[in-house]
Short mmCIF file of C-alpha atoms and ligand atoms in Angstrom, two decimals:
data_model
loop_
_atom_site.label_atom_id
_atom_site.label_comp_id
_atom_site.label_asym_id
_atom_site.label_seq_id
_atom_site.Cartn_x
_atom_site.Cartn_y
_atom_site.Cartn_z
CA UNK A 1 -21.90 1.57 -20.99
CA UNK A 2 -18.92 1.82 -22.99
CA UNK A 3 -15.26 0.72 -22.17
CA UNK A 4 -14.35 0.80 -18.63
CA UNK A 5 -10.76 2.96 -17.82
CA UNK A 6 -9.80 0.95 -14.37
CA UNK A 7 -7.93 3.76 -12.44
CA UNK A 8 -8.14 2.81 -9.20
CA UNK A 9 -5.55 -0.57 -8.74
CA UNK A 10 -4.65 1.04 -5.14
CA UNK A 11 -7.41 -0.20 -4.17
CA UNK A 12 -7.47 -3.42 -5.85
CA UNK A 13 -6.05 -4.49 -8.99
CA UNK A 14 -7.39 -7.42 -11.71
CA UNK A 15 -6.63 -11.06 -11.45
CA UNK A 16 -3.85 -11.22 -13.90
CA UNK A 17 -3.38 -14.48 -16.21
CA UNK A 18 -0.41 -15.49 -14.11
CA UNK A 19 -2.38 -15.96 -10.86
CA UNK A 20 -5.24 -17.34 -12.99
CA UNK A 21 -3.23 -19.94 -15.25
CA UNK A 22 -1.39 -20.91 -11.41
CA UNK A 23 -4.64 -21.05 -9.52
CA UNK A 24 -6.68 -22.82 -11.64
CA UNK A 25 -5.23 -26.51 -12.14
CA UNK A 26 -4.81 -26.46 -8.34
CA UNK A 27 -8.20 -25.71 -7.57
CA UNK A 28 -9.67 -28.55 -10.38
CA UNK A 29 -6.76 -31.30 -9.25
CA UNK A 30 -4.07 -30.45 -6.30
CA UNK A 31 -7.44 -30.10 -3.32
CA UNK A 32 -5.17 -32.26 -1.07
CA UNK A 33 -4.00 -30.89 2.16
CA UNK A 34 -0.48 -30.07 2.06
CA UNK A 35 -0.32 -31.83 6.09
CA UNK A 36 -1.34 -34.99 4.88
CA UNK A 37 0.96 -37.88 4.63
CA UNK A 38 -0.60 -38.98 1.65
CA UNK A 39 0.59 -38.85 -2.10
CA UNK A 40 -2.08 -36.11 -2.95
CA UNK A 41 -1.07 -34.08 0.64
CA UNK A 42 2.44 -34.49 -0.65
CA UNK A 43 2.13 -33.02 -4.01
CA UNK A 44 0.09 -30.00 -2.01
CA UNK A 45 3.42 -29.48 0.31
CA UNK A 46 5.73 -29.60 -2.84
CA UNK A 47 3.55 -26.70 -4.53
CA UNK A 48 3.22 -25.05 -1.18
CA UNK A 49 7.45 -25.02 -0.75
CA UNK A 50 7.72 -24.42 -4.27
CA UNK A 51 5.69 -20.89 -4.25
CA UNK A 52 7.24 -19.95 -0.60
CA UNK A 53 11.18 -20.14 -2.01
CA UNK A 54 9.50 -17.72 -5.09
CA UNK A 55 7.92 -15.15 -2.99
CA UNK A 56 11.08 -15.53 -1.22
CA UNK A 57 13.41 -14.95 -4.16
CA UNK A 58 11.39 -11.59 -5.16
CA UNK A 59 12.18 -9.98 -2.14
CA UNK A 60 15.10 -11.35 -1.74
CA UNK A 61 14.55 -13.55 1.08
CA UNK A 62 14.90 -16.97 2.29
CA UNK A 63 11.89 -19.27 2.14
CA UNK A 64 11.58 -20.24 6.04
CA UNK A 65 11.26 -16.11 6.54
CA UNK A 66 8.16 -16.16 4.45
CA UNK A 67 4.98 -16.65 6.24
CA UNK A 68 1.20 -16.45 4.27
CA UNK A 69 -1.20 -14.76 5.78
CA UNK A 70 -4.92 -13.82 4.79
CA UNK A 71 -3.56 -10.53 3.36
CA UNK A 72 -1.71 -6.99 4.22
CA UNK A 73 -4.05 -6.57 7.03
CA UNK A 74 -3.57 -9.57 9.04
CA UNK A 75 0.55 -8.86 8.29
CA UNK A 76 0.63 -5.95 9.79
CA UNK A 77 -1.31 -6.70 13.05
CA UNK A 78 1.04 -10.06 13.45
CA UNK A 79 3.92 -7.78 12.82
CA UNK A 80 3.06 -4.86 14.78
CA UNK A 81 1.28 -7.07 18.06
CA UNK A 82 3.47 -9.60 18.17
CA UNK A 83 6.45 -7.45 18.20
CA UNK A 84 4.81 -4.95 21.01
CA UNK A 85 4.43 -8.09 23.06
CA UNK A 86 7.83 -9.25 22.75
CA UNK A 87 8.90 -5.53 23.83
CA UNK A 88 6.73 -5.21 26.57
CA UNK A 89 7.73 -8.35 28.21
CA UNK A 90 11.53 -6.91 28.05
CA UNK A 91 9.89 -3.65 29.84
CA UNK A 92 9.73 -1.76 26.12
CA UNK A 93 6.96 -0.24 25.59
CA UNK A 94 7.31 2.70 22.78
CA UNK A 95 6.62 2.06 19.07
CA UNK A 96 7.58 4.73 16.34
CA UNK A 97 5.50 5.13 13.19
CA UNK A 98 4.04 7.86 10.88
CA UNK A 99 0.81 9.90 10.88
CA UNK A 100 -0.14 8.52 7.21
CA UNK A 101 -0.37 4.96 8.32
CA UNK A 102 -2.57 2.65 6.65
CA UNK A 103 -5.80 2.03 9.23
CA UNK A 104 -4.62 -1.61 9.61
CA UNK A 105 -1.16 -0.12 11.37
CA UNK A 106 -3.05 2.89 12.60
CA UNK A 107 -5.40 0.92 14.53
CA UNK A 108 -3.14 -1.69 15.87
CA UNK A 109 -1.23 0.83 17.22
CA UNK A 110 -4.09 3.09 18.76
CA UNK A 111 -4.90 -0.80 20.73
CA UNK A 112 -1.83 -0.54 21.64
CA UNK A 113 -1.96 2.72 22.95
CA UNK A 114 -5.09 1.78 24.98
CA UNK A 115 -3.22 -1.28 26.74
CA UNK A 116 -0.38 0.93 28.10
CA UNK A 117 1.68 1.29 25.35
CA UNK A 118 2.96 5.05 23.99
CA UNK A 119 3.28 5.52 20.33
CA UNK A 120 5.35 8.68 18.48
CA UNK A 121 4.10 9.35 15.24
CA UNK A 122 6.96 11.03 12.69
CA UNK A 123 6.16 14.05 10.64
CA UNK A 124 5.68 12.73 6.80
CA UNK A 125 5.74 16.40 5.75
CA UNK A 126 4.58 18.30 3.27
CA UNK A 127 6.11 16.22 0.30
CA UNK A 128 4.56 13.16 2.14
CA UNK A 129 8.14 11.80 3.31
CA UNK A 130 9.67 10.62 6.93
CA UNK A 131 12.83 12.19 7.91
CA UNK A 132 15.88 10.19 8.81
CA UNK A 133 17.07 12.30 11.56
CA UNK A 134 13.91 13.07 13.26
CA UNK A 135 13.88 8.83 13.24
CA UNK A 136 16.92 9.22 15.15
CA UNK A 137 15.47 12.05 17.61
CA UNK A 138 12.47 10.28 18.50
CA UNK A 139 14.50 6.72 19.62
CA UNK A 140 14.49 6.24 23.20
CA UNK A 141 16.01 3.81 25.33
CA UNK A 142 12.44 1.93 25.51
CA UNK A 143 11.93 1.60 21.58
CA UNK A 144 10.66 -1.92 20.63
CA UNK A 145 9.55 -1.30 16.84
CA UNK A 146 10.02 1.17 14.44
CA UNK A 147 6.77 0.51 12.01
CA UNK A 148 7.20 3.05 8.61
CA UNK A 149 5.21 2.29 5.41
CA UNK A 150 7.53 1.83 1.91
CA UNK A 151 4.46 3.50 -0.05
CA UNK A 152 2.11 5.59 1.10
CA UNK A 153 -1.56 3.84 -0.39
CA UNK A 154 -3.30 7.58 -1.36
CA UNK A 155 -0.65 9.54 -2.15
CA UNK A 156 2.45 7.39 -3.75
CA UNK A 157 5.10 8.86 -1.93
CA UNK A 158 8.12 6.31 -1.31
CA UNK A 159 9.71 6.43 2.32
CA UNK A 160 13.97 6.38 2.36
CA UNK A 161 13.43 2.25 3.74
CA UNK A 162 16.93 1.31 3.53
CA UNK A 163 17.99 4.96 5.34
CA UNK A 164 15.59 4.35 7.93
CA UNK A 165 16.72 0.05 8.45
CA UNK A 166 20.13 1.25 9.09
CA UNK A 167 19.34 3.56 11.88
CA UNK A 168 17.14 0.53 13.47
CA UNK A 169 19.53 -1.93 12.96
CA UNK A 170 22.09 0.45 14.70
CA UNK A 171 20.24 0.68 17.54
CA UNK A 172 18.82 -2.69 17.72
CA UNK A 173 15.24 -2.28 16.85
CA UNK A 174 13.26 -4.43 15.08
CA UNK A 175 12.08 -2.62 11.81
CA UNK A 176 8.85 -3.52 9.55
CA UNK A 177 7.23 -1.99 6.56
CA UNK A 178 3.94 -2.28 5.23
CA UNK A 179 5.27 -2.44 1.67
CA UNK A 180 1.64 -3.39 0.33
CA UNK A 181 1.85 -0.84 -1.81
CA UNK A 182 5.33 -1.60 -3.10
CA UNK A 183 5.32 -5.24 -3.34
CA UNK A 184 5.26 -5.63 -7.41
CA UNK A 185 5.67 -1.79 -8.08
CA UNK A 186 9.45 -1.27 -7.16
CA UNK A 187 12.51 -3.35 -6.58
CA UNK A 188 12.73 -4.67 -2.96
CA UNK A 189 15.69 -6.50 -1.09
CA UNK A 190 15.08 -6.61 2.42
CA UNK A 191 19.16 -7.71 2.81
CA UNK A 192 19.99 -4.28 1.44
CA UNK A 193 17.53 -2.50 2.51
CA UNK A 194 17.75 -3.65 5.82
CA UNK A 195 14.18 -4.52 6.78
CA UNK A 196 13.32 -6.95 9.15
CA UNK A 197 9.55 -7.25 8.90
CA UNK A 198 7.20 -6.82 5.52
CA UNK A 199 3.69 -7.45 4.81
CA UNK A 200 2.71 -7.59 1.62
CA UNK A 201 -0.64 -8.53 -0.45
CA UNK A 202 -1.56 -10.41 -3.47
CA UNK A 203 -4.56 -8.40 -4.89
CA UNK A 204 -2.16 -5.48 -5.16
CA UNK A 205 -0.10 -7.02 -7.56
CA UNK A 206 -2.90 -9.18 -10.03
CA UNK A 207 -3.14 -11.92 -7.76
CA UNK A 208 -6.20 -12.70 -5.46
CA UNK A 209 -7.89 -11.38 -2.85
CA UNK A 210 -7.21 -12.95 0.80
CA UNK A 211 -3.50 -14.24 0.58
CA UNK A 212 -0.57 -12.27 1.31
CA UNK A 213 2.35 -12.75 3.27
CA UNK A 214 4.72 -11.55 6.19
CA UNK A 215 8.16 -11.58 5.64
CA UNK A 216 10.39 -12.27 9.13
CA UNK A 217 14.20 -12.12 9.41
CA UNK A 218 16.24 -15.10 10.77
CA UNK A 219 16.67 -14.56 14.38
CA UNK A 220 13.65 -12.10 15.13
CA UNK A 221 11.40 -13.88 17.54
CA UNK A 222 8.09 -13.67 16.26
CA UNK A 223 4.73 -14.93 18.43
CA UNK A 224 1.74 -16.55 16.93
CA UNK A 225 -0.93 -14.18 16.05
CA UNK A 226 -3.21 -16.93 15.15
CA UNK A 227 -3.38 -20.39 17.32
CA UNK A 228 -4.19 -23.58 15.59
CA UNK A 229 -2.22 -26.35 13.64
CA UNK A 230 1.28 -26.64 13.12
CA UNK A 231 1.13 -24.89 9.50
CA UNK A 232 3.67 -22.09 8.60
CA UNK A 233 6.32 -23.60 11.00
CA UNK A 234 3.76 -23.25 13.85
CA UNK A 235 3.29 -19.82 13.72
CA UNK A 236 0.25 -19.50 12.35
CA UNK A 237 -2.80 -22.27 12.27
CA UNK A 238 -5.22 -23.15 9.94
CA UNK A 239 -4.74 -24.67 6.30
CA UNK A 240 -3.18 -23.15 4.09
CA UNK A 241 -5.30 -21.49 0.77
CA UNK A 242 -2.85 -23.36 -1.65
CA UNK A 243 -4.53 -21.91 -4.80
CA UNK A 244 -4.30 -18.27 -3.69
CA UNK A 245 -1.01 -19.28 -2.64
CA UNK A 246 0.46 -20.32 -5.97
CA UNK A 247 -1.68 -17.26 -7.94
CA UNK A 248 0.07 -15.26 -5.25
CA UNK A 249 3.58 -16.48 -6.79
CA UNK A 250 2.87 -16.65 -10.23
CA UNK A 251 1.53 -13.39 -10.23
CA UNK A 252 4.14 -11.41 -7.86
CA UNK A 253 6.82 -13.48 -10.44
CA UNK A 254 5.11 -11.76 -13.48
CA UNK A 255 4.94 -8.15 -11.74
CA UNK A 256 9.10 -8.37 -11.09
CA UNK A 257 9.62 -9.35 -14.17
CA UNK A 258 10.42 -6.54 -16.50
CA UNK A 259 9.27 -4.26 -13.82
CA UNK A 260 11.53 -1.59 -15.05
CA UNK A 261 10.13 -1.10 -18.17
CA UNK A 262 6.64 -1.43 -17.11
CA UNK A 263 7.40 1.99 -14.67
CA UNK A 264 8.54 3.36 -16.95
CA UNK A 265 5.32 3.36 -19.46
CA UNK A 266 3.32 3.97 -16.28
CA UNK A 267 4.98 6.90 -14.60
CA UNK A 268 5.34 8.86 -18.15
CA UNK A 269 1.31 8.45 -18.41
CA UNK A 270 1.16 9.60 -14.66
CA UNK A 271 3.51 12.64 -15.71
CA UNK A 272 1.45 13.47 -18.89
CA UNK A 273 -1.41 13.41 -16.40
CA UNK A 274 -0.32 15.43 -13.67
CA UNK A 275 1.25 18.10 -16.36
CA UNK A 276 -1.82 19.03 -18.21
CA UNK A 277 -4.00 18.77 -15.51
CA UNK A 278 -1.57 21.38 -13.56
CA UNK A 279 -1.72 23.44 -16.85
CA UNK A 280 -5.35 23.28 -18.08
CA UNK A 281 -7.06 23.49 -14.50
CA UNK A 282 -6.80 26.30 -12.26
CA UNK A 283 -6.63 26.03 -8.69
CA UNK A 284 -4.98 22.73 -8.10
CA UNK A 285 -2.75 21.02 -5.73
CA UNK A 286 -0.82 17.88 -6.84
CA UNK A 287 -0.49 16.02 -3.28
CA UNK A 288 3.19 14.24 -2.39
CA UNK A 289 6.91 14.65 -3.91
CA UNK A 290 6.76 14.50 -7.70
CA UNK A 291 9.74 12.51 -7.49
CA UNK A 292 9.48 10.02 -5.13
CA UNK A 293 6.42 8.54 -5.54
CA UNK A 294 4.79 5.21 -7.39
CA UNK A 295 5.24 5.19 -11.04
CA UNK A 296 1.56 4.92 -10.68
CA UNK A 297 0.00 7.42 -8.76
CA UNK A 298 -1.65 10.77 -9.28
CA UNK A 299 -3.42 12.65 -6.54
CA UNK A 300 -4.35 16.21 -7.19
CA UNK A 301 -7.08 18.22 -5.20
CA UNK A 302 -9.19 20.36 -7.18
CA UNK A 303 -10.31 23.72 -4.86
CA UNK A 304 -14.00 24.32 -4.03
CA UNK A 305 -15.72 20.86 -5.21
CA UNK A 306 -16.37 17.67 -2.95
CA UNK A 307 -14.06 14.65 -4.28
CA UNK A 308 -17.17 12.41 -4.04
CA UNK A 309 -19.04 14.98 -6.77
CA UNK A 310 -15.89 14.50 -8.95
CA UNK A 311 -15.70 10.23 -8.66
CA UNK A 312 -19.25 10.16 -10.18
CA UNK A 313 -19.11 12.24 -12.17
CA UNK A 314 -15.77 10.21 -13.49
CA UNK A 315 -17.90 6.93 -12.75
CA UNK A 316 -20.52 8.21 -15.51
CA UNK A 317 -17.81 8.80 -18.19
CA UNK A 318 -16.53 5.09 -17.40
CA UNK A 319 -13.40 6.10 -15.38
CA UNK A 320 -13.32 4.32 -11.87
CA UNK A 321 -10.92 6.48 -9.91
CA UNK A 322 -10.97 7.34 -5.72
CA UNK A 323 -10.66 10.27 -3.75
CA UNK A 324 -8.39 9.33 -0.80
CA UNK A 325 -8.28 5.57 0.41
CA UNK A 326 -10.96 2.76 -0.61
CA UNK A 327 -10.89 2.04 3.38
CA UNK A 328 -11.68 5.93 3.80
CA UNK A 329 -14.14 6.79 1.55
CA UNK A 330 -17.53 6.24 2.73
CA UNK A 331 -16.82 8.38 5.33
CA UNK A 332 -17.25 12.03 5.51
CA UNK A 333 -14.04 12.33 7.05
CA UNK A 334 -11.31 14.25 5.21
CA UNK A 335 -8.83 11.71 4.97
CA UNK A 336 -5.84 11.28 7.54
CA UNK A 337 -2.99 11.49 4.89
CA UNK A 338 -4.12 14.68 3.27
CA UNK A 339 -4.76 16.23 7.02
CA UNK A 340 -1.10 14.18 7.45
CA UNK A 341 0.33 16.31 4.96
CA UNK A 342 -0.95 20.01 6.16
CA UNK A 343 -3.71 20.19 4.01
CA UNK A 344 -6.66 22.26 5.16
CA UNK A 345 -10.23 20.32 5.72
CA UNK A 346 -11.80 22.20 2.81
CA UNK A 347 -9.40 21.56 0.67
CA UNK A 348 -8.48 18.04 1.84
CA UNK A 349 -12.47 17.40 0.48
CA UNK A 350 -11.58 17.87 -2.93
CA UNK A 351 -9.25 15.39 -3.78
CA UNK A 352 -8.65 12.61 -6.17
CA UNK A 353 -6.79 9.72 -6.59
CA UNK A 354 -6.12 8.09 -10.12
CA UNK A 355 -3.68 4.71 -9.35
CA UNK A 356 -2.90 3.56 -13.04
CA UNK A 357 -1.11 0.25 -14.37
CA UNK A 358 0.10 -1.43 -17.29
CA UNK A 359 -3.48 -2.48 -18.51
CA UNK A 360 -3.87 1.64 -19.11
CA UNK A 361 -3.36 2.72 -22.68
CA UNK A 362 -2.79 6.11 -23.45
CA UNK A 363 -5.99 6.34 -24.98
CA UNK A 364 -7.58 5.75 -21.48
CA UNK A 365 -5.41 8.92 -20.38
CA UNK A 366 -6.91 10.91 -23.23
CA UNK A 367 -10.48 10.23 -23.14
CA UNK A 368 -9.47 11.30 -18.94
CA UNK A 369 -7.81 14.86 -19.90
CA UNK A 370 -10.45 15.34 -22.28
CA UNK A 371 -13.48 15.10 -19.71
CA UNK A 372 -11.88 16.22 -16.45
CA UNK A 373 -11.62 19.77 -16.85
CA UNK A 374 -15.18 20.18 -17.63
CA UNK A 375 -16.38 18.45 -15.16
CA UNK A 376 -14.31 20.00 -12.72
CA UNK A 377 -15.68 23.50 -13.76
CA UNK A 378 -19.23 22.00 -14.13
CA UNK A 379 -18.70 21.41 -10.53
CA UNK A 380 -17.60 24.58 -9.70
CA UNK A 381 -20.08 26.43 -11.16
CA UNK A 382 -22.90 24.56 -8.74
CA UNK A 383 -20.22 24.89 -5.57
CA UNK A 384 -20.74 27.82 -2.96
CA UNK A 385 -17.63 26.96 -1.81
CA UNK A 386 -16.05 27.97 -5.10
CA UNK A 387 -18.34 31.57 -5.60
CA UNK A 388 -17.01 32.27 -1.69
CA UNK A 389 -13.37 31.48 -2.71
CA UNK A 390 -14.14 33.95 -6.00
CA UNK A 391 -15.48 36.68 -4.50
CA UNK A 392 -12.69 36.81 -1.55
CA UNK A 393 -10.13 36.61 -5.02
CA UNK A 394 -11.61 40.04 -6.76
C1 PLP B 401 -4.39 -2.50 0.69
C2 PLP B 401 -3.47 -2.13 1.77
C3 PLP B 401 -3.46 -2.84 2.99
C4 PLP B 401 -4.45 -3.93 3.29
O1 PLP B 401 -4.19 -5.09 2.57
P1 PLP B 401 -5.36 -6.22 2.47
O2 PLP B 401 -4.69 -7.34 1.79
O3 PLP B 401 -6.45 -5.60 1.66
O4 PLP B 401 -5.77 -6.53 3.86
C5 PLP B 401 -2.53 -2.49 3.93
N1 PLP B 401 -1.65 -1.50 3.72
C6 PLP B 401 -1.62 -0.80 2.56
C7 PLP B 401 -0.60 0.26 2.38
C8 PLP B 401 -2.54 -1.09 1.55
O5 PLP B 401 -2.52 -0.40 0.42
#
């Protein structure tokens, strides 16, 4: 097959040659355990400090708030458990959050719901964004966690974070955000923005697979989600994967840096995207604020064809895109953002998601606009669905 046109870095995204050039020399030489006493444990524990104060410095933290984990998953249960618990034992027992969750908060918090626990979930809209004030409305004297994603993972759209950190702080909730998405894609200070809690994962931003971290404020009182040793300040057990770790660095270093320019190139071949395929194709929907969304996402639903039809037939021309969520496709299930967003079943079917990055060229975005609209009406042309929605037209 010819060249392959990655699309689909929501998903996952490549090892960059940061993570690799930082991962490699401690996998072939620095295997000592960074609790060991000894001179090789020592130089583990100096690498291991070293690539906590730089994960630290991205976000605009301090290094004892950053704790790895196994990956944006495991953050956001310790976040979103451990935080329940601590409400709960205070008499607390309501959690706000949104309908267009990611399934690791969406789960956690239906758990939740089944130990006793109620959970409000906030509007995202048609545009695919929270309101402030219906934040506000929904507080009640028993709130123990507000829980609000920074990007949404199918459909790009970018939450008000700092908006919505204020109104915690004001009423002294603890606030976290699964900023997996945003981690490496947009500038993040948790001082300003006044989050408490962030998870975040590597093999969103070119590093590997497994590692991420949480990010915990001075002074928030956070549980162990995992029992074992005394690593990460005795939070959370078990030794620590010191060569994910520093590719984790290295590469979240290398996405910050020169990150503005980089969304730029990106969102202008997202644009160029979404306006000719708005143009050329009739009967679309482009899903989520055109504004306020990640420089890298595109998610349009084409009327009257199955998304899965449309991913292989892109698979075939070389283009790996996704209709809705990795997690959610599999699934015959329309998926829970696009129902999130008022979208109809039917039409929810159809969609697709294209997540680009700087490793797409423009050419990539050509050889795309020249093969989509065929094989959307290819599709259409086989699809009941479509001759039903034609004949009700004429
Ligand atoms: C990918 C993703 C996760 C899960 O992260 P893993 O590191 O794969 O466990 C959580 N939330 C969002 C928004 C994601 O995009």
């Amino acid at each position: 097959m010819e060249k392959i046109i990655y699309m689909d870095n929501a998903a996952t995204t490549s090892t960059g040659k940061a993570a690799l050039d930082a991962m490699i020399p401690v996998l072939e030489k620095d295997y000592g355990n960074p609790s060991s006493l000894h001179q090789l444990g020592q130089q583990a524990a100096d690498l291991l400090a070293d690539a906590r104060k730089r994960v630290a410095a991205c976000i605009g933290a301090q290094p004892d708030e950053i704790y790895f984990t196994s990956g944006g998953t495991e953050s956001d249960n310790w976040a979103i458990t451990q935080l329940a618990l601590a409400g709960a034992a205070k008499g607390k027992k309501h959690i706000i959050s949104t309908a267009f969750e990611h399934h690791a908060v969406l789960h956690t918090l239906k758990r939740l719901e089944k130990e006793g626990f109620t959970v409000t979930l906030l509007d995202v809209h048609q545009d695919g964004i929270v309101r402030v004030d219906e934040l506000k409305a929904a507080i009640r004297p028993d709130t123990c966690l507000v829980t609000v994603m920074y990007a949404n993972n199918e459909i790009g759209t970018i939450q008000p974070i700092a908006e919505i950190g204020a109104v915690c702080r004001e009423h002294g909730i603890p606030f976290h955000t699964d900023a997996v998405q945003a981690v490496g894609h947009l500038p993040i200070d948790v001082q300003k923005q006044n989050i408490d809690l962030l998870s975040m994962s590597a093999h969103k931003f070119h590093g590997p697979k497994g590692i991420g971290a949480l990010y915990c404020r001075r002074g928030i009182r956070l549980t162990n989600f995992i029992e074992g040793g005394a690593q990460e300040r005795n939070r959370r057990g078990g030794t620590e994967n010191l060569p994910a770790i520093c590719g984790m660095a290295a590469a979240l270093e290398d996405a910050c840096a020169g990150m503005e320019e980089r969304s730029k190139r990106i969102a202008a071949m997202r644009d160029r995207i979404i306006d000719e395929v708005v143009q050329n194709i009739p009967y679309v929907r482009v899903n989520g604020d055109r504004q306020k969304r990640l420089p890298g996402n595109v998610n349009i639903c084409f009327e009257g064809i199955e998304g899965e039809s449309l991913l292989l037939r892109l698979d075939l021309e070389g283009i790996c895109a996704s209709s809705g969520s990795a997690c959610t496709s599999g699934s015959l299930d329309p998926s829970h953002v696009l129902l999130a967003i008022g979208l109809p079943k039917e039409i929810a079917h159809g969609s697709l998601r294209l997540t680009l990055d700087e490793e797409n060229t423009e050419e990539d975005v050509d050889h795309l606009l020249n093969v989509l609209p065929g094989i959307v009406s290819g599709l259409r042309e086989m699809s009941p669905v479509w001759e039903e929605m034609m004949k009700e037209n004429n």
